[in-house]
PDB file of C-alpha atoms in Angstrom:
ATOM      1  CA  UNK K   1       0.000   0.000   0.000  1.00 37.00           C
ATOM      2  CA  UNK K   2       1.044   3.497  -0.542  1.00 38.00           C
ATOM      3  CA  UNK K   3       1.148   6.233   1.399  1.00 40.00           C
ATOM      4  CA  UNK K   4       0.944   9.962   1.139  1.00 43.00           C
ATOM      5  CA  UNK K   5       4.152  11.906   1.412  1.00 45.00           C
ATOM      6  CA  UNK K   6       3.442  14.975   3.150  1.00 52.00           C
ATOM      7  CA  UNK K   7       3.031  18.164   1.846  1.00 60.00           C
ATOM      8  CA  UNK K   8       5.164  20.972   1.581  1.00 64.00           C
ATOM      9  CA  UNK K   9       4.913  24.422   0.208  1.00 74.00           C
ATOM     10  CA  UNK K  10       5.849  28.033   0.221  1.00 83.00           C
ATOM     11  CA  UNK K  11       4.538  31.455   0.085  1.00 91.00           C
ATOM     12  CA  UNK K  12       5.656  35.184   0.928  1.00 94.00           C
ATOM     13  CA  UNK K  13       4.332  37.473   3.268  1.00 96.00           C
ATOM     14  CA  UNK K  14       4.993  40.700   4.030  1.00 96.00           C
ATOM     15  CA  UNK K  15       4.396  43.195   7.406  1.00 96.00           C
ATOM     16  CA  UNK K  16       5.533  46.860   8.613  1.00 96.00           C
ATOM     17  CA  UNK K  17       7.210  47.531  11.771  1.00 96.00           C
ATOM     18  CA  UNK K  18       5.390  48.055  14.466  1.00 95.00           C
ATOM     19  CA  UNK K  19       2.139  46.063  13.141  1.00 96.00           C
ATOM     20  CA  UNK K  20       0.838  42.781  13.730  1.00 96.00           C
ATOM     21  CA  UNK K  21       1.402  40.225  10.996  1.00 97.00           C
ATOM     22  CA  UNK K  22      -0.426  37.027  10.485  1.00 97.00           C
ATOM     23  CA  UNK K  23       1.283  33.896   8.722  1.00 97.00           C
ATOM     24  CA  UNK K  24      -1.113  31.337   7.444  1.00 96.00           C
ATOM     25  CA  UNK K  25      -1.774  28.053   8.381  1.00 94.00           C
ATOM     26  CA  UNK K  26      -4.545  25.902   7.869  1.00 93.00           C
ATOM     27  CA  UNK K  27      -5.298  21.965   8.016  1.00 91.00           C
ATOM     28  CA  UNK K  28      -8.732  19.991   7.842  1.00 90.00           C
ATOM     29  CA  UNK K  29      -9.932  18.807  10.640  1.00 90.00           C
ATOM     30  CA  UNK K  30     -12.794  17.068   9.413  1.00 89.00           C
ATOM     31  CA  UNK K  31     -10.237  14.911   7.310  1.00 88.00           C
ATOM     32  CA  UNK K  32      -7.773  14.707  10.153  1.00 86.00           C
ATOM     33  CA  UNK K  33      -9.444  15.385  13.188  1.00 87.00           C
ATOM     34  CA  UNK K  34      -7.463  17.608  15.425  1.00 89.00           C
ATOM     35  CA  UNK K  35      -3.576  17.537  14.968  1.00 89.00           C
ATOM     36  CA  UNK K  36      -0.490  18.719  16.804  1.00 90.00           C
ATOM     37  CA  UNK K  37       1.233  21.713  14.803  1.00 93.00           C
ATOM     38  CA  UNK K  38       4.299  23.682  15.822  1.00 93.00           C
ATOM     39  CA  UNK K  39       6.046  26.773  14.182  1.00 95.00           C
ATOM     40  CA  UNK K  40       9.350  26.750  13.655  1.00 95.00           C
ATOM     41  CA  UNK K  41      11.906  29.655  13.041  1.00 96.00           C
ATOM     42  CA  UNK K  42      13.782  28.429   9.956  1.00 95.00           C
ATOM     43  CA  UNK K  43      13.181  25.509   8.073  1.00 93.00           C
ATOM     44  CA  UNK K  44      11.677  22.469   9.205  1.00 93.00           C
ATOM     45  CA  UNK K  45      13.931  19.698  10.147  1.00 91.00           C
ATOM     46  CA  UNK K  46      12.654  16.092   8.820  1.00 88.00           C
ATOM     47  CA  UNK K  47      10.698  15.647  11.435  1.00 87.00           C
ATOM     48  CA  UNK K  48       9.056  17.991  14.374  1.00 84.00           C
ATOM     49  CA  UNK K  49      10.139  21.519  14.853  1.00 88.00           C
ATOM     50  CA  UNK K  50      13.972  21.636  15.661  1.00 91.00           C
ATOM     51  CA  UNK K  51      14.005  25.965  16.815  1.00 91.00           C
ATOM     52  CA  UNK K  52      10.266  26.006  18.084  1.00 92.00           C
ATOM     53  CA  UNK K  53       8.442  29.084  18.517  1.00 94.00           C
ATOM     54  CA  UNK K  54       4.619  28.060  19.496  1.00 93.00           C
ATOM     55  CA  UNK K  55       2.924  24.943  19.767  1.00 92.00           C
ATOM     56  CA  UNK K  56      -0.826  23.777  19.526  1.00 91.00           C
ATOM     57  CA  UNK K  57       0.214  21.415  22.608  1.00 85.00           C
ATOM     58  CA  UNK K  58       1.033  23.811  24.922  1.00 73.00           C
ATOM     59  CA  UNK K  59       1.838  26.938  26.725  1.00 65.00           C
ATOM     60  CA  UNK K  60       5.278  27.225  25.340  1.00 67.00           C
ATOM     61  CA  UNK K  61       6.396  29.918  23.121  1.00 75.00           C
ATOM     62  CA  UNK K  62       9.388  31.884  22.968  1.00 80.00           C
ATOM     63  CA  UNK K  63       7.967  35.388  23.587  1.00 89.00           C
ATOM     64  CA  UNK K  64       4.240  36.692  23.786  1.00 91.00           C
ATOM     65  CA  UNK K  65       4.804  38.566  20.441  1.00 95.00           C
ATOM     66  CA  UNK K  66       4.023  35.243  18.484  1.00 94.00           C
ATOM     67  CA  UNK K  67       0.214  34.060  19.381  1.00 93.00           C
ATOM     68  CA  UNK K  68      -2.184  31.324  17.679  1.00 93.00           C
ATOM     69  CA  UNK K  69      -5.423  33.898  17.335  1.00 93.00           C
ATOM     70  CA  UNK K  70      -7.782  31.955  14.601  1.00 92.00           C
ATOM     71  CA  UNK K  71      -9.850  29.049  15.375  1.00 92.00           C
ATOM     72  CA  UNK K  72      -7.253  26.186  16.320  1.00 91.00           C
ATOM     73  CA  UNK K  73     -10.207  23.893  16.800  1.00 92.00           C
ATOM     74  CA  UNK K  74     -11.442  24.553  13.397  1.00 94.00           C
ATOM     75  CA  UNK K  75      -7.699  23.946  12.279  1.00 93.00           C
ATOM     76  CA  UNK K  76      -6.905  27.778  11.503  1.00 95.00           C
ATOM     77  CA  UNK K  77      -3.443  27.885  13.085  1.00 94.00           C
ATOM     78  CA  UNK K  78      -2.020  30.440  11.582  1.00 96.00           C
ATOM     79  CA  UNK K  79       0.594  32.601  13.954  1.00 96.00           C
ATOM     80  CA  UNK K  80       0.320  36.407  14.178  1.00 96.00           C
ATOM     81  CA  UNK K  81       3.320  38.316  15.552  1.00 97.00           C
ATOM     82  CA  UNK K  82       2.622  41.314  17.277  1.00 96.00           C
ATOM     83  CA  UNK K  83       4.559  44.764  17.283  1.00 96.00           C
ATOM     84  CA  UNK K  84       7.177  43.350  14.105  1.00 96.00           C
ATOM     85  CA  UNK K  85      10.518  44.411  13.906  1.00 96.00           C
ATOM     86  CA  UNK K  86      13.309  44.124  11.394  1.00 96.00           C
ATOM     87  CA  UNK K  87      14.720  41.370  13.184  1.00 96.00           C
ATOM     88  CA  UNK K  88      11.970  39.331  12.784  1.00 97.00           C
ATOM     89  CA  UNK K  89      12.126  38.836   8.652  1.00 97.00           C
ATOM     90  CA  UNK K  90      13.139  35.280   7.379  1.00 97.00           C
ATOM     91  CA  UNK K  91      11.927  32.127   7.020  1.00 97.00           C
ATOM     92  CA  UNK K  92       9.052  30.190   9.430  1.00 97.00           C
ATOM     93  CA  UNK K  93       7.607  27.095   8.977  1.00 96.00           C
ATOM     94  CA  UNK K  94       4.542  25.469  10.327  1.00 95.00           C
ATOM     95  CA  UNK K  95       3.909  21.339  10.690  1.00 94.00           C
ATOM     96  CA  UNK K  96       0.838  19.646  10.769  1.00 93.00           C
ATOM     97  CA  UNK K  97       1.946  16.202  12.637  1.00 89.00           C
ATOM     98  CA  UNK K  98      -0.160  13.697  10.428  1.00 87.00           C
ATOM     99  CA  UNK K  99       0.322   9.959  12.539  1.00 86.00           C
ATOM    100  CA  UNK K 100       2.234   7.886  10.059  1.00 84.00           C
ATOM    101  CA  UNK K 101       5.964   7.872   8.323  1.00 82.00           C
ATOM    102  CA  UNK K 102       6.427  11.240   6.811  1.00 83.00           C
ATOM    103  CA  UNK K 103       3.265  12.002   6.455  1.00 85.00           C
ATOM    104  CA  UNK K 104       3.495  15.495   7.998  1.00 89.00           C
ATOM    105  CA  UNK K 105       1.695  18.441   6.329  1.00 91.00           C
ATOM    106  CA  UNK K 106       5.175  21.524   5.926  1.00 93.00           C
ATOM    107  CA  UNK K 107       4.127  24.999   4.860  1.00 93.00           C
ATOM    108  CA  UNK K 108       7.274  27.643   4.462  1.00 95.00           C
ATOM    109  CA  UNK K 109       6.530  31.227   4.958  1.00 96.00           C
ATOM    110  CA  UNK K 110       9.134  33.833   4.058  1.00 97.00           C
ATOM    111  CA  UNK K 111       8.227  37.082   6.267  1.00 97.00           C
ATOM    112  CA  UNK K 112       9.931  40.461   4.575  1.00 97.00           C
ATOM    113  CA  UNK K 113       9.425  43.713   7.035  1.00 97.00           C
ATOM    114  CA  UNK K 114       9.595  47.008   5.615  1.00 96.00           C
ATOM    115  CA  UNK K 115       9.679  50.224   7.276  1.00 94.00           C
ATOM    116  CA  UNK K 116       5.889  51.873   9.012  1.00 88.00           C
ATOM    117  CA  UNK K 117       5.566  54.947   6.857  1.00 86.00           C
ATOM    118  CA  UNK K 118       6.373  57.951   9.442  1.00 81.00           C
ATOM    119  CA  UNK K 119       4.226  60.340  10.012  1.00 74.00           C
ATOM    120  CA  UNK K 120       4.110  64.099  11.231  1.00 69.00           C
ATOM    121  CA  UNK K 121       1.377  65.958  13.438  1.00 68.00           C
ATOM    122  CA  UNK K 122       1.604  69.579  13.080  1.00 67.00           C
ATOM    123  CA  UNK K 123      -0.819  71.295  15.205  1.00 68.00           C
ATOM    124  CA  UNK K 124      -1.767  75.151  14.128  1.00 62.00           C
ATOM    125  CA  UNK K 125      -2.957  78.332  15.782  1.00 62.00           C
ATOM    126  CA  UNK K 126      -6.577  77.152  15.875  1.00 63.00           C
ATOM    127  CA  UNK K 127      -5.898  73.640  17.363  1.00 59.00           C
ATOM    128  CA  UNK K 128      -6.383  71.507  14.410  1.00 60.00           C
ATOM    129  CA  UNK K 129      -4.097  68.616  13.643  1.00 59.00           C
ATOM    130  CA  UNK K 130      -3.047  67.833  10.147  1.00 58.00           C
ATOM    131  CA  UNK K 131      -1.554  64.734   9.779  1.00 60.00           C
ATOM    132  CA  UNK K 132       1.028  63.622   6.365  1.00 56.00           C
ATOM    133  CA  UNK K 133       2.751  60.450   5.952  1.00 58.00           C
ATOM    134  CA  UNK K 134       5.729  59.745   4.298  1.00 54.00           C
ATOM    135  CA  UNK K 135       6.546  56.658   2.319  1.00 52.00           C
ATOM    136  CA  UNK K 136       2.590  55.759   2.400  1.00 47.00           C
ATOM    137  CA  UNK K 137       0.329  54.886  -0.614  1.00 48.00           C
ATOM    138  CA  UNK K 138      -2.397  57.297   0.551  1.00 45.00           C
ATOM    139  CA  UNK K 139      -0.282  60.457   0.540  1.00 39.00           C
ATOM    140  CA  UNK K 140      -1.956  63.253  -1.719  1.00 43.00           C
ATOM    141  CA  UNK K 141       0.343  64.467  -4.279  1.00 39.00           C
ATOM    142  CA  UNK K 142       0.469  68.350  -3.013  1.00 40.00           C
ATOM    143  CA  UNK K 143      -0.485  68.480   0.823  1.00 39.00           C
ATOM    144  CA  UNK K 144       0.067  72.364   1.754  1.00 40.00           C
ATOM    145  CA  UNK K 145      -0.362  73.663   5.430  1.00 44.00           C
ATOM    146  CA  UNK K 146      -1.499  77.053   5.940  1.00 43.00           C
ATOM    147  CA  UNK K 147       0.832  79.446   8.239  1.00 45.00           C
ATOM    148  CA  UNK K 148      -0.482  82.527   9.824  1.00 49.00           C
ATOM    149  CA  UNK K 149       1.568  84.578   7.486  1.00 51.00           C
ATOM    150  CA  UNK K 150       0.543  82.792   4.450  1.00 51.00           C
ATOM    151  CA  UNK K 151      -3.137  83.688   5.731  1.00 45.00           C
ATOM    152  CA  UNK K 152      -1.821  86.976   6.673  1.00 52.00           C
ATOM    153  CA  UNK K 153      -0.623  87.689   3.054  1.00 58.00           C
ATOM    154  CA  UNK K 154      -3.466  86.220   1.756  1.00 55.00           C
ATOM    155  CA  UNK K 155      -6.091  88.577   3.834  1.00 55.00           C
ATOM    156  CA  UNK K 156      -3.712  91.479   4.566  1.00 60.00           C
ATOM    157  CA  UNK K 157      -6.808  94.033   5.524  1.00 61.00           C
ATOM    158  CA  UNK K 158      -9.135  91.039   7.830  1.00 50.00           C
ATOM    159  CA  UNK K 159      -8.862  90.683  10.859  1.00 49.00           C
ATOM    160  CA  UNK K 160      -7.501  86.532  10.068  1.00 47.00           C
ATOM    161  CA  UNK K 161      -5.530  85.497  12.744  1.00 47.00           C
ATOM    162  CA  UNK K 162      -6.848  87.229  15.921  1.00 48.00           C
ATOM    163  CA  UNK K 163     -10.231  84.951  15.984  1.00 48.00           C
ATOM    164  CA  UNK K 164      -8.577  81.883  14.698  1.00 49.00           C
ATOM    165  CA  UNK K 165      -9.281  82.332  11.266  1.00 50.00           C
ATOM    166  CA  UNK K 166     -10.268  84.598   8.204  1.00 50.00           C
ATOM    167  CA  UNK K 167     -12.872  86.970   8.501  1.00 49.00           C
ATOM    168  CA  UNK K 168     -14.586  88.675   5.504  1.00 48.00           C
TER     169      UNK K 168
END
């Protein structure tokens, strides 16, 4: 009789600094009923997970940055890392134990970080914040802030900037 060899794949995903990331990982449990699954930093050795970070069978982990937040008893056991840094890019890998000879389920995930986009609060005279950020896909093209002089110059003969604004 044959068996199945186990799976194994590989995708990319990618995360900012600062955010939460979530790497995915899913089995079915209706096919296999519930399984043991660890995540490994790295790649996956030929069997179990050699540099462990979190494990379906217990309280272990290596830091409470990496959690299991989706339905493990559905079989979504796909690990989020809070609060991402740089150091955290590379390779992790996730096993689904399967009971037989190499019949483990491997899925490779290749985490790239880039930088948060930064962003600036400048607050004016009247108390309103305006908010740009750099490096981000919803910057406007031309974002302009208003000075009292500019307003000044613009409204030399009003009364602009002793009421918090432009007066006609």
């Amino acid at each position: 009789m044959i068996e199945k060899i186990g799976l194994s794949d590989s995708r990319t995903v990618v995360g900012r600094t600062g955010e939460s990331v979530t790497l995915p990982c899913t089995y079915d449990v209706k096919h296999h009923g519930r399984l043991s699954v660890c995540w490994n930093r790295g790649d996956l050795p030929i069997s179990g997970c050699n540099n462990q970070i979190i494990s379906t069978d217990g309280p272990s982990r290596v830091s409470s940055r990496y959690q299991l937040l989706g339905r493990v008893e559905d079989g979504d056991v796909s690990m989020t890392i809070v609060n991402l840094t740089e150091t955290d890019a590379g390779r992790y890998g996730c096993r689904e134990e399967i009971p037989g000879p190499f019949n483990d389920d491997k899925h490779h995930i290749d985490l790239s970080v880039e930088p948060a986009p930064s962003t600036t609060t400048i607050r004016g005279q009247t108390g309103s914040d305006v908010t740009t950020r750099r490096g981000s896909d919803i910057t406007p093209p031309e974002s302009r802030v208003m000075l009292d002089q500019e307003v000044r110059d613009l409204f030399p003969r009003s009364s602009c900037c002793r009421h918090g604004g432009p007066t006609a």
